Short mmCIF file of C-alpha atoms and ligand atoms in Angstrom, two decimals:
data_model
loop_
_atom_site.label_atom_id
_atom_site.label_comp_id
_atom_site.label_asym_id
_atom_site.label_seq_id
_atom_site.Cartn_x
_atom_site.Cartn_y
_atom_site.Cartn_z
CA MET L 218 0.17 -0.41 -0.09
CA SER L 219 1.00 3.39 -1.13
CA ALA L 220 1.72 6.08 1.87
CA PHE L 221 -2.55 7.77 1.65
CA TRP L 222 -0.64 11.11 1.15
CA THR L 223 0.14 9.89 -2.31
CA GLU L 224 -3.69 8.38 -2.87
CA PRO L 225 -5.64 10.43 -5.78
CA ASP L 226 -7.92 10.36 -3.38
CA TRP L 227 -6.20 11.65 -0.89
CA ASP L 228 -8.12 15.53 -0.40
CA GLU L 229 -6.05 16.94 3.03
CA HIS L 230 -7.77 14.91 5.26
CA GLU L 231 -6.80 16.39 8.49
CA ARG L 232 -6.78 12.38 10.32
CA VAL L 233 -6.12 8.48 9.11
CA GLU L 234 -6.02 6.82 11.26
CA VAL L 235 -5.05 2.72 10.57
CA VAL L 236 -5.82 0.68 13.72
CA HIS L 237 -4.40 -2.85 14.23
CA HIS L 238 -5.63 -5.27 17.76
CA ARG L 239 -3.82 -8.05 17.15
CA ALA L 240 -5.92 -10.30 19.68
CA SER L 241 -9.07 -9.48 17.57
CA GLY L 242 -7.83 -9.71 14.66
CA LEU L 243 -9.58 -6.45 13.28
CA THR L 244 -7.91 -4.98 11.37
CA ALA L 245 -9.91 -1.06 10.31
CA ILE L 246 -9.34 2.31 8.28
CA ILE L 247 -10.41 5.51 10.13
CA ALA L 248 -10.48 8.78 8.06
CA LEU L 249 -11.74 11.80 8.59
CA HIS L 250 -11.57 14.52 6.81
CA SER L 251 -12.55 17.71 7.94
CA THR L 252 -13.94 18.41 11.92
CA HIS L 253 -14.29 21.97 10.61
CA LEU L 254 -17.96 21.94 11.12
CA GLY L 255 -18.22 19.64 13.71
CA PRO L 256 -17.17 15.99 15.05
CA ALA L 257 -16.05 13.96 11.64
CA ALA L 258 -19.56 11.85 11.05
CA GLY L 259 -19.54 9.10 8.97
CA GLY L 260 -20.57 4.80 8.86
CA THR L 261 -18.21 2.24 9.04
CA ARG L 262 -18.25 -0.06 6.37
CA PHE L 263 -17.24 -3.97 6.90
CA TRP L 264 -15.74 -5.27 3.08
CA HIS L 265 -13.64 -7.70 2.28
CA TYR L 266 -10.79 -6.26 -0.17
CA ALA L 267 -8.87 -7.77 -2.79
CA GLU L 268 -6.04 -5.21 -1.76
CA PRO L 269 -5.64 -2.93 0.90
CA SER L 270 -4.91 -0.33 -1.12
CA GLY L 271 -9.14 -0.17 -1.86
CA ALA L 272 -10.04 0.28 1.71
CA MET L 273 -7.67 3.16 1.74
CA ARG L 274 -9.70 4.53 -1.51
CA ASP L 275 -12.88 3.52 0.07
CA ALA L 276 -12.11 5.02 3.20
CA LEU L 277 -10.61 8.73 1.11
CA ARG L 278 -13.52 9.36 -1.02
CA LEU L 279 -16.09 8.12 0.79
CA SER L 280 -14.83 10.15 4.22
CA ARG L 281 -14.96 13.37 2.18
CA GLY L 282 -18.42 12.74 0.37
CA MET L 283 -19.64 13.07 3.92
CA SER L 284 -18.05 16.18 5.12
CA PHE L 285 -19.77 17.79 1.75
CA LYS L 286 -22.81 15.58 2.40
CA ASN L 287 -23.46 16.77 6.53
CA ALA L 288 -22.19 20.26 4.94
CA MET L 289 -24.99 20.54 2.27
CA ALA L 290 -27.42 19.12 4.20
CA GLY L 291 -27.04 22.05 7.35
CA LEU L 292 -25.49 19.64 9.85
CA PRO L 293 -23.17 20.53 13.07
CA ILE L 294 -20.91 17.73 12.08
CA GLY L 295 -18.35 16.82 9.55
CA GLY L 296 -17.24 14.34 7.21
CA GLY L 297 -15.27 11.51 8.75
CA LYS L 298 -15.69 7.62 7.14
CA ALA L 299 -14.34 4.41 8.66
CA VAL L 300 -13.97 0.75 7.42
CA VAL L 301 -13.05 -2.37 8.88
CA LEU L 302 -11.31 -5.08 6.58
CA LEU L 303 -12.92 -7.92 6.71
CA ASP L 304 -11.75 -11.82 5.63
CA LYS L 305 -12.52 -13.36 2.26
CA ASP L 306 -15.43 -15.65 4.63
CA GLY L 307 -16.39 -11.69 6.13
CA THR L 308 -15.52 -12.47 9.87
CA LYS L 309 -16.88 -10.15 11.51
CA THR L 310 -16.84 -10.71 15.60
CA PRO L 311 -17.37 -9.39 19.22
CA ALA L 312 -14.69 -8.91 20.16
CA MET L 313 -13.14 -7.58 16.25
CA LEU L 314 -16.38 -4.97 17.93
CA GLU L 315 -15.79 -4.28 20.89
CA ALA L 316 -11.74 -3.13 19.31
CA PHE L 317 -13.62 -0.94 16.80
CA GLY L 318 -15.28 0.58 19.57
CA ASP L 319 -12.03 0.85 21.43
CA ALA L 320 -10.23 3.08 18.24
CA VAL L 321 -13.26 5.29 18.17
CA GLU L 322 -13.24 6.79 21.38
CA ALA L 323 -9.90 6.90 21.52
CA LEU L 324 -10.06 9.12 19.11
CA ALA L 325 -12.50 11.57 22.15
CA GLY L 326 -15.75 12.47 19.96
CA ARG L 327 -13.95 13.71 16.84
CA TYR L 328 -15.10 11.04 15.64
CA VAL L 329 -18.82 9.14 15.18
CA THR L 330 -19.99 6.46 13.76
CA ALA L 331 -22.69 4.66 12.18
CA GLU L 332 -23.86 2.10 10.20
CA ASP L 333 -22.50 1.85 6.09
CA VAL L 334 -22.41 -0.94 4.05
CA GLY L 335 -22.01 -5.02 6.07
CA ALA L 336 -23.33 -3.20 9.70
CA SER L 337 -26.18 -3.23 11.23
CA GLU L 338 -28.17 -1.51 14.09
CA ALA L 339 -26.74 -5.08 16.03
CA ASP L 340 -24.00 -4.42 15.10
CA MET L 341 -23.80 0.08 16.13
CA VAL L 342 -25.47 -1.74 19.53
CA ALA L 343 -21.84 -3.63 19.97
CA ILE L 344 -20.23 -0.67 19.45
CA ALA L 345 -21.88 1.11 21.63
CA LYS L 346 -20.50 -0.68 24.87
CA ARG L 347 -17.16 0.89 24.64
CA THR L 348 -17.70 4.56 23.23
CA ALA L 349 -20.80 7.35 23.25
CA HIS L 350 -19.79 8.19 20.01
CA VAL L 351 -22.11 5.85 17.95
CA CYS L 352 -25.34 6.88 16.23
CA GLY L 353 -28.35 4.46 14.17
CA LEU L 354 -28.57 2.64 17.59
CA PRO L 355 -32.34 1.17 17.85
CA ALA L 356 -34.78 4.17 18.71
CA LEU L 357 -38.00 4.83 20.63
CA GLU L 358 -40.83 5.24 18.95
CA GLY L 359 -41.26 8.87 17.81
CA ASP L 360 -37.80 9.51 17.91
CA ALA L 361 -34.29 9.80 16.31
CA GLY L 362 -32.37 6.95 14.75
CA GLY L 363 -32.02 3.30 13.90
CA ASP L 364 -32.03 2.18 10.65
CA PRO L 365 -31.29 5.33 8.39
CA GLY L 366 -32.45 3.68 5.37
CA PRO L 367 -36.45 4.96 5.27
CA PHE L 368 -35.09 8.19 6.15
CA THR L 369 -32.36 8.00 3.44
CA ALA L 370 -35.75 6.97 0.65
CA MET L 371 -38.31 10.00 2.37
CA GLY L 372 -34.81 12.81 1.06
CA ILE L 373 -34.68 10.75 -2.36
CA TYR L 374 -38.85 10.46 -2.72
CA HIS L 375 -38.84 14.79 -2.30
CA GLY L 376 -36.15 15.36 -3.95
CA ILE L 377 -37.38 13.19 -7.12
CA LYS L 378 -40.34 15.16 -7.23
CA ALA L 379 -38.90 18.23 -6.85
CA ALA L 380 -36.06 17.53 -9.76
CA VAL L 381 -39.77 16.31 -11.94
CA ALA L 382 -41.34 20.01 -11.41
CA HIS L 383 -37.75 21.77 -12.16
CA LYS L 384 -37.26 19.70 -15.32
CA LEU L 385 -40.63 18.43 -16.53
CA GLY L 386 -43.06 20.91 -15.26
CA LYS L 387 -45.33 18.81 -13.40
CA ASP L 388 -46.28 19.16 -9.89
CA SER L 389 -47.89 15.17 -9.69
CA MET L 390 -46.12 12.04 -10.36
CA GLN L 391 -48.92 10.50 -11.76
CA GLY L 392 -47.55 8.34 -14.59
CA VAL L 393 -44.12 9.44 -14.65
CA ARG L 394 -41.79 6.48 -15.72
CA VAL L 395 -38.85 6.11 -12.73
CA ALA L 396 -37.05 3.22 -13.19
CA VAL L 397 -35.51 2.59 -9.87
CA GLN L 398 -32.02 -0.13 -9.85
CA GLY L 399 -32.03 -1.72 -6.01
CA CYS L 400 -34.99 -2.77 -4.36
CA GLY L 401 -32.87 -3.32 -1.17
CA SER L 402 -33.58 -0.42 2.02
CA VAL L 403 -33.01 2.85 0.10
CA GLY L 404 -34.77 1.36 -3.10
CA GLY L 405 -37.16 -0.27 -2.30
CA GLY L 406 -38.55 2.51 0.22
CA VAL L 407 -37.92 4.87 -2.52
CA ALA L 408 -40.09 2.53 -5.15
CA ARG L 409 -42.71 2.80 -2.87
CA LEU L 410 -43.50 5.94 -2.19
CA LEU L 411 -43.73 7.25 -5.40
CA ALA L 412 -45.90 4.12 -6.05
CA LYS L 413 -48.17 5.95 -3.69
CA ASP L 414 -48.69 8.76 -6.17
CA GLY L 415 -49.49 7.45 -9.03
CA ALA L 416 -45.96 6.78 -10.63
CA ASP L 417 -45.33 3.96 -13.36
CA LEU L 418 -42.54 2.35 -11.93
CA ILE L 419 -39.95 0.07 -13.66
CA VAL L 420 -37.88 -1.94 -10.63
CA ALA L 421 -34.25 -3.86 -11.20
CA ASP L 422 -32.20 -5.67 -8.50
CA ILE L 423 -29.02 -8.14 -9.57
CA ASP L 424 -31.48 -10.77 -7.40
CA GLY L 425 -34.78 -11.22 -9.38
CA GLY L 426 -36.58 -12.71 -7.18
CA ARG L 427 -36.22 -9.50 -4.87
CA ALA L 428 -37.52 -6.72 -8.01
CA GLN L 429 -39.82 -9.32 -8.72
CA ALA L 430 -41.37 -9.19 -5.10
CA LEU L 431 -41.54 -5.18 -5.43
CA ALA L 432 -43.19 -4.68 -9.06
CA SER L 433 -45.62 -7.12 -7.41
CA GLU L 434 -46.19 -5.34 -4.28
CA ILE L 435 -46.52 -2.45 -6.05
CA GLY L 436 -47.97 -2.71 -9.22
CA GLY L 437 -44.51 -1.94 -11.29
CA GLU L 438 -42.75 -3.83 -14.22
CA ALA L 439 -39.30 -6.25 -13.18
CA VAL L 440 -36.90 -5.93 -15.97
CA GLU L 441 -33.62 -7.03 -16.17
CA SER L 442 -30.63 -5.93 -13.72
CA ASP L 443 -28.73 -4.93 -16.85
CA MET L 444 -31.70 -3.61 -18.90
CA VAL L 445 -32.45 -0.73 -16.33
CA ILE L 446 -30.15 2.23 -17.61
CA GLY L 447 -31.16 1.83 -21.23
CA THR L 448 -35.08 1.73 -20.04
CA ALA L 449 -37.38 4.53 -21.79
CA CYS L 450 -38.36 7.01 -18.52
CA ASP L 451 -38.81 9.83 -17.05
CA VAL L 452 -36.37 9.58 -14.03
CA PHE L 453 -33.40 7.00 -13.97
CA SER L 454 -32.67 6.38 -9.76
CA PRO L 455 -29.41 4.77 -9.25
CA ASN L 456 -29.69 3.60 -5.26
CA ALA L 457 -27.47 0.63 -5.29
CA LEU L 458 -23.27 1.12 -6.93
CA GLY L 459 -21.66 3.82 -6.79
CA ALA L 460 -19.69 5.07 -9.96
CA ILE L 461 -22.39 3.82 -12.02
CA LEU L 462 -22.78 6.53 -13.78
CA ASP L 463 -19.77 5.96 -16.46
CA ASP L 464 -19.24 6.84 -19.77
CA GLU L 465 -21.10 3.76 -21.44
CA SER L 466 -23.62 3.71 -19.19
CA ILE L 467 -24.18 7.76 -19.80
CA ALA L 468 -24.46 7.51 -23.33
CA ARG L 469 -26.79 4.86 -23.12
CA LEU L 470 -29.56 6.70 -20.57
CA ASP L 471 -33.10 7.42 -22.51
CA CYS L 472 -34.21 9.69 -19.88
CA ALA L 473 -34.51 13.70 -18.50
CA ILE L 474 -32.78 12.97 -14.81
CA VAL L 475 -31.27 11.20 -12.92
CA ALA L 476 -31.59 11.19 -8.92
CA GLY L 477 -30.92 8.33 -6.77
CA GLY L 478 -29.20 7.40 -3.52
CA ALA L 479 -26.29 5.35 -4.34
CA ASN L 480 -23.21 7.13 -2.76
CA ASN L 481 -20.49 8.38 -5.74
CA GLN L 482 -22.84 7.51 -8.32
CA LEU L 483 -20.55 9.97 -11.24
CA ALA L 484 -17.37 7.57 -12.02
CA ARG L 485 -15.24 10.46 -12.55
CA PRO L 486 -16.87 13.90 -11.40
CA GLU L 487 -15.73 14.65 -16.07
CA HIS L 488 -19.60 12.74 -15.68
CA GLY L 489 -21.71 15.07 -14.07
CA ARG L 490 -20.77 17.38 -17.34
CA GLN L 491 -21.50 14.05 -19.54
CA LEU L 492 -24.76 14.19 -18.37
CA HIS L 493 -25.07 17.92 -17.87
CA ALA L 494 -23.44 18.27 -22.05
CA ARG L 495 -26.71 15.03 -22.75
CA ASP L 496 -29.43 18.23 -20.67
CA ILE L 497 -30.16 15.30 -18.28
CA LEU L 498 -31.11 16.93 -14.73
CA TYR L 499 -28.84 15.46 -12.27
CA ALA L 500 -29.75 15.57 -8.36
CA PRO L 501 -26.07 15.77 -6.39
CA ASP L 502 -26.15 12.24 -4.90
CA TYR L 503 -25.19 13.73 -1.27
CA VAL L 504 -27.25 15.99 -1.86
CA ILE L 505 -30.41 14.16 -2.27
CA ASN L 506 -29.49 11.62 -0.33
CA ALA L 507 -28.69 12.63 3.29
CA GLY L 508 -31.76 11.89 5.51
CA GLY L 509 -30.49 8.94 6.59
CA ILE L 510 -27.01 11.44 8.34
CA ILE L 511 -29.92 13.48 9.25
CA ASN L 512 -32.00 11.25 11.30
CA VAL L 513 -28.51 9.92 12.87
CA SER L 514 -27.02 12.92 13.45
CA LEU L 515 -29.81 14.79 14.87
CA GLU L 516 -30.13 11.46 17.40
CA TYR L 517 -26.09 12.09 18.46
CA LEU L 518 -26.55 15.18 18.77
CA CYS L 519 -29.78 15.13 20.94
CA ARG L 520 -28.30 12.73 23.34
CA GLN L 521 -24.61 14.02 23.65
CA ASP L 522 -26.99 16.93 25.21
CA GLY L 523 -29.14 14.54 27.85
CA LYS L 524 -32.66 14.83 25.39
CA ALA L 525 -35.19 13.33 22.92
CA CYS L 526 -34.94 13.88 19.26
CA ASP L 527 -38.09 13.99 18.31
CA ILE L 528 -38.46 12.66 14.71
CA ASN L 529 -40.58 15.27 13.00
CA GLU L 530 -37.10 17.48 13.02
CA VAL L 531 -35.48 14.88 11.11
CA ARG L 532 -38.73 15.30 8.77
CA GLN L 533 -38.84 18.82 8.47
CA ARG L 534 -34.77 19.16 7.89
CA ILE L 535 -35.28 16.49 5.62
CA ALA L 536 -38.38 18.21 3.57
CA GLN L 537 -35.56 21.21 3.26
CA ILE L 538 -33.45 18.19 0.20
CA PRO L 539 -35.38 19.80 -2.70
CA GLY L 540 -34.63 23.33 -1.35
CA ARG L 541 -30.99 23.21 -1.86
CA LEU L 542 -31.34 20.85 -4.79
CA GLN L 543 -33.49 23.63 -6.28
CA THR L 544 -30.50 26.36 -5.36
CA ILE L 545 -28.09 24.32 -7.02
CA TRP L 546 -29.91 23.93 -10.45
CA ASP L 547 -30.44 27.96 -10.36
CA ALA L 548 -26.75 28.12 -9.78
CA SER L 549 -26.27 25.02 -13.20
CA ALA L 550 -28.38 26.63 -14.69
CA ALA L 551 -27.39 30.29 -14.25
CA GLN L 552 -23.90 29.52 -14.75
CA GLY L 553 -23.57 27.00 -17.58
CA LEU L 554 -21.76 24.58 -15.38
CA PRO L 555 -22.50 21.32 -14.03
CA SER L 556 -24.36 20.60 -11.28
CA ASN L 557 -22.05 18.58 -9.58
CA GLU L 558 -19.54 20.86 -10.10
CA VAL L 559 -22.12 23.68 -8.49
CA ALA L 560 -23.02 21.70 -5.65
CA ASP L 561 -18.75 20.83 -4.77
CA ALA L 562 -18.04 24.70 -5.02
CA MET L 563 -20.85 25.54 -1.90
CA ALA L 564 -19.90 22.81 -0.03
CA MET L 565 -16.04 23.33 -0.39
CA GLU L 566 -17.14 26.99 0.47
CA LEU L 567 -19.67 25.45 3.90
CA ILE L 568 -16.14 23.64 5.30
CA GLY L 569 -14.19 26.18 5.28
CA ARG L 570 -12.50 24.93 1.95
CA GLY L 571 -13.48 27.77 -0.58
P1 LIG Z 270 -29.17 -2.24 0.08
O1 LIG Z 270 -28.29 -3.50 0.50
O2 LIG Z 270 -30.45 -3.05 0.95
O3 LIG Z 270 -29.77 -3.02 -1.40
C1 LIG Z 270 -29.43 -2.30 -2.38
C2 LIG Z 270 -30.00 -3.05 -3.92
O4 LIG Z 270 -28.89 -2.60 -4.33
C3 LIG Z 270 -29.60 -5.25 -3.02
O5 LIG Z 270 -30.86 -5.24 -3.85
C4 LIG Z 270 -29.16 -5.14 -4.10
O6 LIG Z 270 -28.81 -6.61 -4.43
C5 LIG Z 270 -29.16 -4.88 -5.16
N1 LIG Z 270 -27.88 -4.65 -6.44
C6 LIG Z 270 -26.98 -4.37 -6.35
N2 LIG Z 270 -25.65 -4.59 -7.41
C7 LIG Z 270 -26.65 -4.05 -8.28
C8 LIG Z 270 -26.61 -3.88 -9.32
N3 LIG Z 270 -25.63 -3.82 -10.50
N4 LIG Z 270 -27.77 -3.94 -10.14
C9 LIG Z 270 -29.18 -3.83 -10.13
N5 LIG Z 270 -28.87 -4.10 -8.52
C10 LIG Z 270 -27.83 -4.30 -7.34
O7 LIG Z 270 -28.83 -1.13 0.64
P2 LIG Z 270 -29.46 0.59 0.33
O8 LIG Z 270 -28.82 0.51 1.25
O9 LIG Z 270 -30.39 0.29 -0.17
O10 LIG Z 270 -28.12 1.11 -0.38
C11 LIG Z 270 -28.57 1.79 -1.83
C12 LIG Z 270 -27.15 2.27 -1.81
O11 LIG Z 270 -27.66 3.70 -1.54
C13 LIG Z 270 -25.53 2.38 -1.38
O12 LIG Z 270 -24.92 3.35 -2.72
C14 LIG Z 270 -25.41 3.02 -0.18
O13 LIG Z 270 -23.68 3.40 -0.71
C15 LIG Z 270 -26.25 4.43 -0.61
N6 LIG Z 270 -27.27 4.87 0.65
C16 LIG Z 270 -27.67 4.18 1.45
C17 LIG Z 270 -27.88 5.08 2.54
C18 LIG Z 270 -29.13 3.73 3.84
O14 LIG Z 270 -29.30 4.70 4.39
N7 LIG Z 270 -28.82 2.75 4.21
C19 LIG Z 270 -27.94 6.41 2.95
C20 LIG Z 270 -27.33 6.80 1.76
C21 LIG Z 270 -26.93 6.76 0.55
#
């Protein structure tokens, strides 16, 4: 593994720690991109990486993304991310989770963790045995916290409606054709919310049974996962993988809008420019998918203040996502710049790096 400051994704990160705990077998990277606005918050990814350099790349890239996401969501928190390097069998033990909790605790509140890919609420409960700097813990009815997925889906639903109003001039989703890639926690939630509003849903997942089940439930159509990107639709909503928008896939898009929850959708920043050149309205991923971090960060901040956090405050903040997108799209139109570049510039300004 090369030194992290020679990595292409190195972006003046404030702190990057490699943690190895021999007794439990834990190997983890904790990256703090920025604490300009508050403690660096972002989930922990549990993943098997073929090469450690892949883990470092994820930690650097995802922590920077969290700085941008948290700043643009108006949250008083900075950006960080952790990755735990699993073996090829995906072994994750209670001792590893506790050792990871100790590593988070050692940062004395400069980093706050939560769920990411490969992590569950139960994992957060295990980590919380060793540190208070964790969120995404089970919530009581009416309180913020718990699984961020449904809140992320809610923000994307609001964002898609704003995009349809902005680009297509429609104030209803009735008959609007939306192709949803990924039928998991986020994609499934988005599809269900849109179906209730009368949208025509096309859904796809590499787990074909999952797509079929969702299509039957909401009265939509399931298509093969490799077909969904080229499906004729008004909105393409990526809710599965990152780096899904590249030269090849952008050429195949047959839609007016791209708006979905997957992190790091653009393979490279210039792919935002390609969407712009094709006159496809793009909702920057880290702006539209902030609902989950809004939920768990408010849970954390309220707990630090010793009070419960009303779920209505979470809902009110998520309802501000369309307004932020509108500001970005307006600036994009006024400046003739792609929306991802406009959003990045706004985020950099907010974290003191303008
Ligand atoms: P999930 O694991 O619940 O669902 C992902 C789904 O995508 C699975 O059903 C999987 O089979 C499917 N999938 C994987 N590769 C695919 C492919 N090539 N084509 C079609 N389907 C494919 O995950 P999730 O929590 O719904 O997260 C989805 C995306 O949203 C991820 O990129 C994640 O980083 C991002 N995200 C999630 C949250 C959250 O709160 N869960 C917040 C922000 C961003």
